mmCIF file of C-alpha atoms in Angstrom:
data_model
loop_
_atom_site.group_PDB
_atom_site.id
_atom_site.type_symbol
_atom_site.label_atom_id
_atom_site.label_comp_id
_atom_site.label_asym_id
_atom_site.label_seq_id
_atom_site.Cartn_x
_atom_site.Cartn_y
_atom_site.Cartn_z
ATOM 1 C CA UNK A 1 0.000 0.000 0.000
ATOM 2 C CA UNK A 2 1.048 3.469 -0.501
ATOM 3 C CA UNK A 3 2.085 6.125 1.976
ATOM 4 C CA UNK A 4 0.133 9.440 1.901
ATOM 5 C CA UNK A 5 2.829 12.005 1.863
ATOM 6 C CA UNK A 6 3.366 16.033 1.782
ATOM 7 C CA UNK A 7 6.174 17.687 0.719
ATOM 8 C CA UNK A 8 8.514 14.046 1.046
ATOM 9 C CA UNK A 9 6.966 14.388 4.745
ATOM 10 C CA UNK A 10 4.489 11.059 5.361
ATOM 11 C CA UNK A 11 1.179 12.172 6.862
ATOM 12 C CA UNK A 12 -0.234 9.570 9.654
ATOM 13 C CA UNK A 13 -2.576 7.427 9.653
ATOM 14 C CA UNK A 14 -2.274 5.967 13.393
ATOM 15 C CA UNK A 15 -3.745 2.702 11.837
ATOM 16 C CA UNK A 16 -5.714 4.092 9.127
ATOM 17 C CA UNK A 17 -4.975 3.809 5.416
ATOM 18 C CA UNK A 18 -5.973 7.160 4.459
ATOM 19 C CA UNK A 19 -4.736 9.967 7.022
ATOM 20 C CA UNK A 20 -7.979 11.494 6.682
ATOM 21 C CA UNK A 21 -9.845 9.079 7.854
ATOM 22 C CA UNK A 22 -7.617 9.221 11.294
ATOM 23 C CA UNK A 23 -8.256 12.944 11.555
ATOM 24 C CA UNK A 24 -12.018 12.595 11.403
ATOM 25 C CA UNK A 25 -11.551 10.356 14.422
ATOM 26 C CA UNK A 26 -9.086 12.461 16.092
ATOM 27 C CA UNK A 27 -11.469 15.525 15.551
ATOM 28 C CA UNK A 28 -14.701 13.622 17.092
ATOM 29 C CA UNK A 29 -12.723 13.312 20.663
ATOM 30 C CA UNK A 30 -12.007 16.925 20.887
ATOM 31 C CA UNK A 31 -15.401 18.123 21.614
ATOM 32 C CA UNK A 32 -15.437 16.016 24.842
ATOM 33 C CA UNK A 33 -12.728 17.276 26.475
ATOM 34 C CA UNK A 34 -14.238 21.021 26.728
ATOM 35 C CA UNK A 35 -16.577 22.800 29.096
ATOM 36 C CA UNK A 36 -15.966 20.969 32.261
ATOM 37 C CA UNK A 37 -16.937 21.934 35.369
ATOM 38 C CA UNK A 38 -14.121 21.102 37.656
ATOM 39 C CA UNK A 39 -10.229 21.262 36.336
ATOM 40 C CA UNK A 40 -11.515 23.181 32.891
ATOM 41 C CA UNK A 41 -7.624 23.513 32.480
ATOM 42 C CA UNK A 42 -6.999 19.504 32.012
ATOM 43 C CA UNK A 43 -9.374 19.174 29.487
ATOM 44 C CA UNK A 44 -7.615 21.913 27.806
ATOM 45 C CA UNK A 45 -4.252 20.910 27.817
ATOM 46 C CA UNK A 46 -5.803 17.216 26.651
ATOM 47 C CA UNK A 47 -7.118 19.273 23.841
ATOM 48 C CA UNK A 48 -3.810 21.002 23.042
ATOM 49 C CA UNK A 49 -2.036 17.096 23.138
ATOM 50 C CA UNK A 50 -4.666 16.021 21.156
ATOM 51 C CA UNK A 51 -3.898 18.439 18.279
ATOM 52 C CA UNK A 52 -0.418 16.808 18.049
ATOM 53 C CA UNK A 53 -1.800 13.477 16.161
ATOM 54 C CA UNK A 54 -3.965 15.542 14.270
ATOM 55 C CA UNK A 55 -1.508 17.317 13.094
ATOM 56 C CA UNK A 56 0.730 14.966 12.227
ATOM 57 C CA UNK A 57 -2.241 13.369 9.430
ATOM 58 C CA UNK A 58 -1.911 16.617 7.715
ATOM 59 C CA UNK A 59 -5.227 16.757 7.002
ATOM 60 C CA UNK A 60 -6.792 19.885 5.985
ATOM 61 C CA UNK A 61 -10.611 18.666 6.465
ATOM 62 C CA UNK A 62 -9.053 17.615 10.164
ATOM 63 C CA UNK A 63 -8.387 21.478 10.945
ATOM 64 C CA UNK A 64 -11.226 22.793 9.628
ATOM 65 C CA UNK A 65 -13.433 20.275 11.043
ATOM 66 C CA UNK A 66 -11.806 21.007 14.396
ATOM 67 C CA UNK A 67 -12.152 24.836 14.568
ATOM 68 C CA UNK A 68 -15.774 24.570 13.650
ATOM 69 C CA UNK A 69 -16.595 22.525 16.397
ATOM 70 C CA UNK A 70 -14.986 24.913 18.505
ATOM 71 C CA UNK A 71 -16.974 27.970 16.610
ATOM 72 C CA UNK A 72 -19.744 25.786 17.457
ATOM 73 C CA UNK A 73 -19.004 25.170 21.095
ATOM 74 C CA UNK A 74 -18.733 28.861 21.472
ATOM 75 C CA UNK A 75 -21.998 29.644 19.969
ATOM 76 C CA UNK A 76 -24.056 27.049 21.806
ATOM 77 C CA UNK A 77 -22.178 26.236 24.678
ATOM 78 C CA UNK A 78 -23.235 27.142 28.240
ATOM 79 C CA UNK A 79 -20.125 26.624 30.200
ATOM 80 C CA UNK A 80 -18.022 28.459 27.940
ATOM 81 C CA UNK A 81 -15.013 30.513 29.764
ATOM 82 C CA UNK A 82 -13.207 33.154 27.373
ATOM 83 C CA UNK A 83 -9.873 32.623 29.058
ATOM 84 C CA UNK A 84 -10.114 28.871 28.158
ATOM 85 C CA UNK A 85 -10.975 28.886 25.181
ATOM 86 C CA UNK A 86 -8.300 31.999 23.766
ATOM 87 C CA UNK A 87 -5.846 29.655 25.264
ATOM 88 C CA UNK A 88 -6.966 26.632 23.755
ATOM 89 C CA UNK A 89 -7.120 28.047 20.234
ATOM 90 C CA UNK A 90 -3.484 29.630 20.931
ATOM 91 C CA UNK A 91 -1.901 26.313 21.858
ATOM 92 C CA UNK A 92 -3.692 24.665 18.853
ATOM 93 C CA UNK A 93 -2.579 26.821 16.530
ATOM 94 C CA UNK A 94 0.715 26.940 17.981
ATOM 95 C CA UNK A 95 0.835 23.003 17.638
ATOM 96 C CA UNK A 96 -0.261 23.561 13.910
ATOM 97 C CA UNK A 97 2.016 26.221 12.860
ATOM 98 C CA UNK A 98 4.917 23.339 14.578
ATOM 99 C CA UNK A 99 3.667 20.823 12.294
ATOM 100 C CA UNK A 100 3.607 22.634 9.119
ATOM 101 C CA UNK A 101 0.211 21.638 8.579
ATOM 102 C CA UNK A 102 -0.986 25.045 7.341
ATOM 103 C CA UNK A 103 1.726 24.635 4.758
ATOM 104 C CA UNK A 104 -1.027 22.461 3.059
ATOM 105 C CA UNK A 105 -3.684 25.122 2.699
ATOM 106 C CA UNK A 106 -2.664 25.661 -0.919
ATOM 107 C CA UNK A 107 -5.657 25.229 -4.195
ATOM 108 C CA UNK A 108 -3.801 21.671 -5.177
ATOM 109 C CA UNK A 109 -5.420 18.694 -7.565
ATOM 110 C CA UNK A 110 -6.518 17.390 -4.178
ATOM 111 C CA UNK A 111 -9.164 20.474 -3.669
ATOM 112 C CA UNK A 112 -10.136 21.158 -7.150
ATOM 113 C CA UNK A 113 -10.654 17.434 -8.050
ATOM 114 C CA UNK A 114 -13.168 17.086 -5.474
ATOM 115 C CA UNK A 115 -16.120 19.188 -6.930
ATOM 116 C CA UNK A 116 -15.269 17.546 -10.131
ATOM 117 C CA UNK A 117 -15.687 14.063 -8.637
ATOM 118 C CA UNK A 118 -19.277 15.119 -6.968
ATOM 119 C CA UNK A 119 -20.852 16.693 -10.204
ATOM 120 C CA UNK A 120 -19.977 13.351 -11.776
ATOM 121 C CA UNK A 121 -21.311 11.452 -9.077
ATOM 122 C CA UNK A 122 -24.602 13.174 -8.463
ATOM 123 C CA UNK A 123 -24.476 12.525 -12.564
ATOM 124 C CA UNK A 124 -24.305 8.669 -11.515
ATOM 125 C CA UNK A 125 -27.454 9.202 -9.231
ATOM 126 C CA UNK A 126 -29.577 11.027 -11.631
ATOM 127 C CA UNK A 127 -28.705 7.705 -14.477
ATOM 128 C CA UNK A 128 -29.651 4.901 -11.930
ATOM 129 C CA UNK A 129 -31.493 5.649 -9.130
ATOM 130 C CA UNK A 130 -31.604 1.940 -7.881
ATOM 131 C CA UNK A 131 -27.793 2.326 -7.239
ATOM 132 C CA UNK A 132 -24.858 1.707 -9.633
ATOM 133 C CA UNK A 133 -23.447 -1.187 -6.820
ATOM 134 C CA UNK A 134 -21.099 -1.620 -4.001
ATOM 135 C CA UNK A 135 -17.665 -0.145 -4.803
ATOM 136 C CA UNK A 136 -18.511 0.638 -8.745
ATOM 137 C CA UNK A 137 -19.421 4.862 -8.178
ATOM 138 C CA UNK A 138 -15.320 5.631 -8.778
ATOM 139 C CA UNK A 139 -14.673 3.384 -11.121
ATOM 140 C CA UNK A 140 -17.515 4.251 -13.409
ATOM 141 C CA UNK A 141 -17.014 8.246 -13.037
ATOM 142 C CA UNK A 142 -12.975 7.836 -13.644
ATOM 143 C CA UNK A 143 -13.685 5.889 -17.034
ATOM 144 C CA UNK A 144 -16.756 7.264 -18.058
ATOM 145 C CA UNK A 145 -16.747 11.581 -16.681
ATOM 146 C CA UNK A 146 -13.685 12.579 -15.378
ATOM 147 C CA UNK A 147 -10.778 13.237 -17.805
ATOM 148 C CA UNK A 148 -7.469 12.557 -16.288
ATOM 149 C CA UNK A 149 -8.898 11.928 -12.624
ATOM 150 C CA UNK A 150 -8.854 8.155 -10.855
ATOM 151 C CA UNK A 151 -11.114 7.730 -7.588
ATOM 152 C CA UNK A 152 -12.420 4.616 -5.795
ATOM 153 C CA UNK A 153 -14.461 6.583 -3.927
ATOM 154 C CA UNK A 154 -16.645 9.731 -4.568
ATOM 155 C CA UNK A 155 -14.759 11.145 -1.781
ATOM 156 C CA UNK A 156 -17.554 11.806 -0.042
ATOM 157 C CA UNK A 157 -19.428 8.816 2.217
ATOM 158 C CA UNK A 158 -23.048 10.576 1.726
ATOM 159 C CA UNK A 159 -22.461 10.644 -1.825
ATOM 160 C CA UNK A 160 -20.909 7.229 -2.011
ATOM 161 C CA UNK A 161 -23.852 5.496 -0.963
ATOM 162 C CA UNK A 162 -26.331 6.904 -2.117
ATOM 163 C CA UNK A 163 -25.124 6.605 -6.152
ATOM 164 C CA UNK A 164 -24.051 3.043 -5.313
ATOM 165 C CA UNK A 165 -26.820 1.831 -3.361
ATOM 166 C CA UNK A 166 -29.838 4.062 -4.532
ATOM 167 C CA UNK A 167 -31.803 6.932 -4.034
ATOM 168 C CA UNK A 168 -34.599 4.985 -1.256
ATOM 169 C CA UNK A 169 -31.497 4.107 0.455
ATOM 170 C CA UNK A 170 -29.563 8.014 0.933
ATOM 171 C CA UNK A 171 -32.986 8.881 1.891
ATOM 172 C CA UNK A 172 -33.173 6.349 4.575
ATOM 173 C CA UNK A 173 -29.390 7.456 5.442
ATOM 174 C CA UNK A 174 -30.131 11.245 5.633
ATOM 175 C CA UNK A 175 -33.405 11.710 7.268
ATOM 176 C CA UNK A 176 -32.250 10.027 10.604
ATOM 177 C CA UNK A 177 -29.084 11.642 10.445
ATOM 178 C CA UNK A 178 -30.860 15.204 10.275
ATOM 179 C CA UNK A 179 -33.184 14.340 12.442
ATOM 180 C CA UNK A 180 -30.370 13.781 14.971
ATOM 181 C CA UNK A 181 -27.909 16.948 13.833
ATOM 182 C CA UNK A 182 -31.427 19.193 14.570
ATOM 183 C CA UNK A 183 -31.398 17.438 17.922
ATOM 184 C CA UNK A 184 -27.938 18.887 18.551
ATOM 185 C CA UNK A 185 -28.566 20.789 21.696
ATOM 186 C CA UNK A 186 -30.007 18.039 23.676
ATOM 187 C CA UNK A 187 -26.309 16.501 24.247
ATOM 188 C CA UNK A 188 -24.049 19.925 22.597
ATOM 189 C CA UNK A 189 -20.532 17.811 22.953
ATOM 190 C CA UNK A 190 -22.124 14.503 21.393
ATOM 191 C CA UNK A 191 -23.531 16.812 18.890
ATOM 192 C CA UNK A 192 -20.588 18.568 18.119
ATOM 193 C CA UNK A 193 -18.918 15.428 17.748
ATOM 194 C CA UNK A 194 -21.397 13.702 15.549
ATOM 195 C CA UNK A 195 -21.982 16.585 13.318
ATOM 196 C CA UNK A 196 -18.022 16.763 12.657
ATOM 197 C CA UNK A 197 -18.232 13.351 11.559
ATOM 198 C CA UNK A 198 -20.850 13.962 9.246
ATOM 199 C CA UNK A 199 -18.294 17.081 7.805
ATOM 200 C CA UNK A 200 -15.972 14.764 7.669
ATOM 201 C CA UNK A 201 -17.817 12.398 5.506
ATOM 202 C CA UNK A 202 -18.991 15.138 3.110
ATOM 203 C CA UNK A 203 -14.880 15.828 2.416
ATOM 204 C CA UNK A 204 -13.971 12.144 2.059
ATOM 205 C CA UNK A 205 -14.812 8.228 2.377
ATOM 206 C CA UNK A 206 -14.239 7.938 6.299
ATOM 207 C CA UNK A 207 -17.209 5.423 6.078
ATOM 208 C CA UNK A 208 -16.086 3.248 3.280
ATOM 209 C CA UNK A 209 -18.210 0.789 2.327
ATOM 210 C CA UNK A 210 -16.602 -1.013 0.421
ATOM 211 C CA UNK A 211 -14.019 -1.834 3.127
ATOM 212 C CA UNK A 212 -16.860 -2.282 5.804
ATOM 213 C CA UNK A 213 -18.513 -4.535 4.157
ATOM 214 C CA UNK A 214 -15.653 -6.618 3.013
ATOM 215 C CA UNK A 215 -15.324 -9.241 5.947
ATOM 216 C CA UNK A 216 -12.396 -11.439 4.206
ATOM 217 C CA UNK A 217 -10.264 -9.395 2.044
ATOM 218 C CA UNK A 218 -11.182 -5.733 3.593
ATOM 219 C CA UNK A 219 -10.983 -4.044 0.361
ATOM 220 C CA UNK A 220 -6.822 -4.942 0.397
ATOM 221 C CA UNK A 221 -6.285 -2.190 3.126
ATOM 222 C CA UNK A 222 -5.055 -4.177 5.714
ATOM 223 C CA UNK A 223 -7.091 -5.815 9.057
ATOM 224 C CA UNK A 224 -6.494 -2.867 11.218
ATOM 225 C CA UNK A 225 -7.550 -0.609 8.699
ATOM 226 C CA UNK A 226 -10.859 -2.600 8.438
ATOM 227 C CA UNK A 227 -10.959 -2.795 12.689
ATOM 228 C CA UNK A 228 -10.768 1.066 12.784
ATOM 229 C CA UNK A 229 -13.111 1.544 9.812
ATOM 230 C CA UNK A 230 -15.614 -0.070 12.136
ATOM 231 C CA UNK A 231 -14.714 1.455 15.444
ATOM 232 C CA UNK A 232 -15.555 4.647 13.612
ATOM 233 C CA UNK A 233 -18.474 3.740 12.164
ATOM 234 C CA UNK A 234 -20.122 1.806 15.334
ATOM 235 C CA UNK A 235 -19.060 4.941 17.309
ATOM 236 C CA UNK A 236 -21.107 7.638 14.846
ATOM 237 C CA UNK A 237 -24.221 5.367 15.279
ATOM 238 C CA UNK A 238 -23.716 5.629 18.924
ATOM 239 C CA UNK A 239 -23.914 8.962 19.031
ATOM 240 C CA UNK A 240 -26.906 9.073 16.296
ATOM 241 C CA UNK A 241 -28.539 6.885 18.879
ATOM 242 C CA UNK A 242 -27.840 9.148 22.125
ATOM 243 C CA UNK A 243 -28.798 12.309 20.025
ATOM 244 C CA UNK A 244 -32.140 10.342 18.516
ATOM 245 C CA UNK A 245 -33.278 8.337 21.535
ATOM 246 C CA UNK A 246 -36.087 9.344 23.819
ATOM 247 C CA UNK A 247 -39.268 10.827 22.915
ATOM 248 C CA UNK A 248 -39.813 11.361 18.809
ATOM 249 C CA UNK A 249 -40.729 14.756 17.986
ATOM 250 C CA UNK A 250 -42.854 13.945 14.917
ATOM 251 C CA UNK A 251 -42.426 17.323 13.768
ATOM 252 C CA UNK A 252 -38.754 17.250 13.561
ATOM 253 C CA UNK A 253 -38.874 13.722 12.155
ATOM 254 C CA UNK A 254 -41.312 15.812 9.845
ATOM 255 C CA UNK A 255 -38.801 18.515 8.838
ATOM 256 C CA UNK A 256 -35.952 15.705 8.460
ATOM 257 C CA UNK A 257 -37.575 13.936 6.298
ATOM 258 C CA UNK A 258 -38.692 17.196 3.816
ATOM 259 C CA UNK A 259 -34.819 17.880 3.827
ATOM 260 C CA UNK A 260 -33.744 14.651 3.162
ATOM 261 C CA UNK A 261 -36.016 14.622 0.540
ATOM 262 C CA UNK A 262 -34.703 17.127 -1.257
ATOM 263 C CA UNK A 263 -31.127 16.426 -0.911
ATOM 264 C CA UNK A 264 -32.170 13.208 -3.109
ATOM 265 C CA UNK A 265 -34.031 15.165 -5.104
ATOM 266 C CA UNK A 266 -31.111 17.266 -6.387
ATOM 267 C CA UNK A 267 -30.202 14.654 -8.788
ATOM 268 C CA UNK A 268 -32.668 15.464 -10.840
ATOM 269 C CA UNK A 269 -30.657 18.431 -11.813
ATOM 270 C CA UNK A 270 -27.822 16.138 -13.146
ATOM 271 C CA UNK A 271 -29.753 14.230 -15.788
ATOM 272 C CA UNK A 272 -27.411 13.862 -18.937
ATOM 273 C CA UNK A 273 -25.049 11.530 -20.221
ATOM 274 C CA UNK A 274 -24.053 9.113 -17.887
ATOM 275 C CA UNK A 275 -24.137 5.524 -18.038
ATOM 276 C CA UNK A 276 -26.676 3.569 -17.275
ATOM 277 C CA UNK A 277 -26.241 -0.076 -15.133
ATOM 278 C CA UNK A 278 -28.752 -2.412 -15.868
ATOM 279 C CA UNK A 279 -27.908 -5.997 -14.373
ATOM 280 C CA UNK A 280 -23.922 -5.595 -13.519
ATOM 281 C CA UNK A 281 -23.424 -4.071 -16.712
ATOM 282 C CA UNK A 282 -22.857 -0.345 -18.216
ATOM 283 C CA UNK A 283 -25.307 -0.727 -21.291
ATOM 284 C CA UNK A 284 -25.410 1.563 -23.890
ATOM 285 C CA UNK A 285 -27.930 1.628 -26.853
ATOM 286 C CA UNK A 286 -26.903 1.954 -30.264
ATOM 287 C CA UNK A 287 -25.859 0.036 -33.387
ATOM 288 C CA UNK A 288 -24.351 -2.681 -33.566
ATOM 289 C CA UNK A 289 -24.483 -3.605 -29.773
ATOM 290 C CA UNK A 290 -21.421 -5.696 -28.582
ATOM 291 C CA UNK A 291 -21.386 -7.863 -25.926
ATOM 292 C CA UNK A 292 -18.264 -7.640 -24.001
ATOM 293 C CA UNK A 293 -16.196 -9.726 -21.837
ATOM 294 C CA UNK A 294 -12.466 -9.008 -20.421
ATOM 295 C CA UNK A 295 -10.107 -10.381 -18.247
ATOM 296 C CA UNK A 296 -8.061 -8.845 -14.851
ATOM 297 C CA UNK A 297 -5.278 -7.136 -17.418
ATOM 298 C CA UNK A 298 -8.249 -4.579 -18.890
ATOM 299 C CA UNK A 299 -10.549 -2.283 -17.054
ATOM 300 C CA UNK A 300 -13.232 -0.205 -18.136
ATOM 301 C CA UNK A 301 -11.085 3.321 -19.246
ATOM 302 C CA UNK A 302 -9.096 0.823 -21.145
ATOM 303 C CA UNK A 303 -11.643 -0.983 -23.069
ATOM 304 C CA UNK A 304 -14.369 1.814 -23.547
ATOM 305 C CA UNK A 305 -11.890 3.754 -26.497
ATOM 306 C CA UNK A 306 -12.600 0.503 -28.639
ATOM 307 C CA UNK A 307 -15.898 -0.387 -28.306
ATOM 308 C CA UNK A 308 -18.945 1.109 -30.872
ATOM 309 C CA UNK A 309 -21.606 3.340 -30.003
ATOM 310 C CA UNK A 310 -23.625 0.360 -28.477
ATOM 311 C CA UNK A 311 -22.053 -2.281 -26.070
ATOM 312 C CA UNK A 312 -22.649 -3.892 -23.473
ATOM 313 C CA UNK A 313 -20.107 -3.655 -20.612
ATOM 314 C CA UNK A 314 -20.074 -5.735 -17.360
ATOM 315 C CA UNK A 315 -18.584 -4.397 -14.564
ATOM 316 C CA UNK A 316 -15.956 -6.611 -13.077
ATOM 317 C CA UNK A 317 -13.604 -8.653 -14.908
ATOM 318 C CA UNK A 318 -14.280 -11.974 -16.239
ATOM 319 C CA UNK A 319 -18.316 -12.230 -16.197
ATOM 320 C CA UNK A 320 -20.137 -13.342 -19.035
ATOM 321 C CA UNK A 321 -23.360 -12.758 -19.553
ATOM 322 C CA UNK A 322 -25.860 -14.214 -22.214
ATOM 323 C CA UNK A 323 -25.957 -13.046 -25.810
ATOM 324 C CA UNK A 324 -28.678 -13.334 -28.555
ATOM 325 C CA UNK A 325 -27.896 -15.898 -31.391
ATOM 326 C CA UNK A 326 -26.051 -14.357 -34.135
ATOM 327 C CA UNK A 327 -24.731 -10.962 -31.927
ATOM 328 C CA UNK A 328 -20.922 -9.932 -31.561
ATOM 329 C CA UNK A 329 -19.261 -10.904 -28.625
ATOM 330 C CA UNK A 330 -15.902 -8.985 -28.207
ATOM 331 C CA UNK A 331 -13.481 -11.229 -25.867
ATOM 332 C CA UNK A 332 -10.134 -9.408 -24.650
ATOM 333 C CA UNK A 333 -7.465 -11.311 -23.469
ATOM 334 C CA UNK A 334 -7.512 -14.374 -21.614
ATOM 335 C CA UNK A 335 -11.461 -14.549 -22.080
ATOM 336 C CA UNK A 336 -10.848 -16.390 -25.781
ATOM 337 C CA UNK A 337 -10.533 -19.300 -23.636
ATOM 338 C CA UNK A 338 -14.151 -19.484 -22.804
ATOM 339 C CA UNK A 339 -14.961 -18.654 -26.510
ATOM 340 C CA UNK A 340 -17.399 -22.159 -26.112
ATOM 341 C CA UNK A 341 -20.042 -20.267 -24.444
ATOM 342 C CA UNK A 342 -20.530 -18.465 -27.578
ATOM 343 C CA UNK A 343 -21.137 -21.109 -30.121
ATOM 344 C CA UNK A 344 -23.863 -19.354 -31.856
ATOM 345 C CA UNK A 345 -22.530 -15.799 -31.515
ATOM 346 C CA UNK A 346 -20.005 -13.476 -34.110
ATOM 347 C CA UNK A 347 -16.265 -13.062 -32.180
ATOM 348 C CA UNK A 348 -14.159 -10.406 -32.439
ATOM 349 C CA UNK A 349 -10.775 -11.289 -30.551
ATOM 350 C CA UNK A 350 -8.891 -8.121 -28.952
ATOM 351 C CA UNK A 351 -5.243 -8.770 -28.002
ATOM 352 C CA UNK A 352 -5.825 -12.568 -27.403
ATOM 353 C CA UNK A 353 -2.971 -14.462 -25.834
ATOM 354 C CA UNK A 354 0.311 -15.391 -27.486
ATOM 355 C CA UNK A 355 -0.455 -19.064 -28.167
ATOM 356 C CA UNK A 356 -4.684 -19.851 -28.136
ATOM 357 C CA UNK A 357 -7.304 -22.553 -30.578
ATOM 358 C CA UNK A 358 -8.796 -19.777 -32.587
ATOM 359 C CA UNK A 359 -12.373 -20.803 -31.893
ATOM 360 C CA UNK A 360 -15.473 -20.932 -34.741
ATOM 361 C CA UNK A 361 -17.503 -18.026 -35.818
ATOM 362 C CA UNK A 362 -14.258 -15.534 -35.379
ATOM 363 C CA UNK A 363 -15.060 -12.551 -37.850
ATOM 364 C CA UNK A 364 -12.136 -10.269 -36.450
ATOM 365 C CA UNK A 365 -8.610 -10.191 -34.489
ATOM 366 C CA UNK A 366 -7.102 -6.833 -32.679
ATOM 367 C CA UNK A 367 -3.646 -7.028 -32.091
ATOM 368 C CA UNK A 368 -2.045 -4.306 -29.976
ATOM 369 C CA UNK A 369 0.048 -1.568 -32.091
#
C-alpha cells in the first residue's frame, strides 16, 4: 500500500490507510474534552495534546473540522469561559504552525478534483437511481466523466452510498441523520462530535463501504484498517442513537424527512449523459451492440476507447453474460478461452494471448500496435 505524503513528509494514519480518515476520528474526541466543570484547564491541555496526532495526518478537512466545532461550542455552549478557550485556540494553533500543517492550505489537484468528482457522481445518481453497486461509483465516473482523474471513492461517504446503493437508500441514510444533527442541543458535545463526523464524511470516504462490508479481504487495506473503519463507524451510530433516543418529535422527524427529501431530489438536476447499469453491466444503446467480456489485465477506461456506439459492458472482470444468437461478442485477453459459451454468436478477438485454438464463428482479431 502506498504512503500518503506532503512535501517528502508522510502524513499519519495511526492505523488508518488514508490519514484522513484518522483525523475525522481524532477531531470527534475533541469536543469532549471542553466545558468541564471542575479542572476546565486539564481538558484543555488534553485538547492542546490532542492536536499533536492531528496534526501529524496533515489533514486539511481535520483542521477545519476542528475549529468549527470549537466555533460551534462557542456559539451554543453554556459553560463556555473566554480565558479557556483563547488559550486553547493559541496552543492549537501553535501546535499547527509546529507541524507545518498550514503549509497544506494551498488550491492543489486534491481540492479542485473534489467538486469535479461530486458533479460526476450526483451525474451517476440522476442515471440509476436503484444504485450503480457496491464499490462501482469511482470506477464508473474515472472511465466514463472525469478526464485525467482516478477515484475509488466519490470522496464523499453521503455521496458514495447513495449513487451506489440508490436513491430509497440516501434517503433512509439522511433523514435520521438530520433528524439527529437538529437534535444537537439536547447533548451539545455529542452533537458537536457527531456533526463533525458527518463534515468529515462530506470531504472524504471515512465510512467506506466497500471496506466495511468486506469481511475477508477488507478491500486490500489491511485488518487494522478494516478494525478502525468499524470502530468509527459503530461509534457515529452511537452517538446518532444518544442524540435520537427518547421521545420522537414527529415534527422534527417531519422537517428531516422534507430535507432529506430534497437532498435526493437534487439529482434530478444532473440528468445527462451518464451511463446507465442495468444488471452488472454499463449498457449503452446503439448500433451494432457488442457484448463484451475481459479479463483482470483490462478495465473499463481501457476498453471503452474501442468499443462502438452500443455495447454492453459488465462491470468486473471476467463475467459473461448471455448473448442473442447471431450478436458480436468482443473477448479481450484471456477470455478467448471461454470462446465455447458463444457457439452461436459473431467473435471479435482483442489482443488474445500469445499461443490460443482460434475458436469458430471468429469474424475479427485486434492485435495491440
Amino acid at each position: 500500500m502506498m504512503d500518503f505524503t506532503f512535501e517528502g513528509v508522510v502524513r499519519h494514519g495511526f492505523g488508518f490507510y488514508n490519514p484522513n480518515h484518522a483525523a475525522a476520528l481524532i477531531c470527534a474526541f475533541f469536543p469532549f474534552l471542553w466545558g468541564w466543570k471542575k479542572r476546565a484547564w486539564i481538558g484543555v491541555i488534553a485538547s492542546v495534546l490532542l492536536a499533536i496526532p492531528l496534526a501529524m495526518t496533515f489533514s486539511r478537512t481535520g483542521v477545519l473540522v476542528l475549529f468549527l466545532e470549537i466555533i460551534a461550542y462557542w456559539f451554543w455552549g453554556t459553560n463556555r469561559n473566554f480565558k479557556w478557550i483563547a488559550a486553547l485556540l493559541v496552543g492549537i494553533i501553535v501546535v499547527f504552525a509546529i507541524g507545518g500543517i498550514f503549509y497544506r492550505f494551498t488550491l492543489d489537484r486534491a481540492v479542485t478534483n473534489r467538486p469535479q468528482i461530486w458533479i460526476a457522481g450526483l451525474k451517476l445518481c440522476a442515471a440509476n437511481p436503484l444504485g450503480v453497486g457496491l464499490g462501482c461509483s469511482g470506477m464508473l465516473a474515472s472511465a466514463f466523466l472525469l478526464d485525467g482523474i482516478e477515484c475509488r471513492t466519490l470522496i464523499n461517504s453521503h455521496l458514495t452510498l447513495w449513487a451506489e446503493q440508490g436513491i430509497l437508500v440516501a434517503f433512509l441514510w439522511f433523514s435520521p441523520i438530520i433528524y439527529a444533527l437538529i437534535n444537537i442541543k439536547k447533548h451539545l458535545r455529542t452533537g458537536i462530535a457527531f456533526a463533525g463526523l458527518c463534515i468529515s464524511a462530506s470531504c472524504s470516504s471515512i465510512f467506506d463501504w466497500s471496506v466495511l462490508l468486506d469481511f475477508y479481504e477488507h478491500a486490500g487495506l489491511g485488518l487494522m484498517n478494516f478494525i478502525l473503519a468499524w470502530t468509527m463507524m459503530l461509534f457515529f451510530v452511537l452517538l446518532w442513537g444518544i442524540l435520537s433516543f427518547g421521545k420522537i418529535r414527529w415534527q422534527r422527524m417531519a422537517v428531516s424527512s422534507g430535507i432529506a427529501a430534497l437532498i435526493v431530489s437534487m439529482q434530478l438536476f444532473f440528468i445527462g449523459d451518464s451511463p446507465r447499469i442495468r444488471n452488472g453491466s454499463v449498457v449503452r444503446d446503439g448500433t451494432p451492440q457488442v457484448y463484451v467480456a475481459y479479463d483482470d489485465e483490462w478495465t473499463l477506461k481501457s476498453i471503452l476507447p474501442m468499443l462502438p456506439d452500443g455495447y454492453v459492458l459488465p462491470l468486473r472482470s471476467l463475467q459473461f453474460m448471455e448473448a442473442p444468437v447471431d450478436s458480436e461478442v468482443w473477448l479481450f485477453g484471456a477470455t478467448v478461452e471461454s470462446a465455447d459459451r458463444f457457439q452461436q454468436q459473431k467473435l471479435v478477438l482483442v489482443d488474445p494471448p500469445e499461443f490460443f485454438k482460434m475458436p469458430p464463428h471468429v469474424t475479427k482479431v485486434m492485435l495491440p500496435r
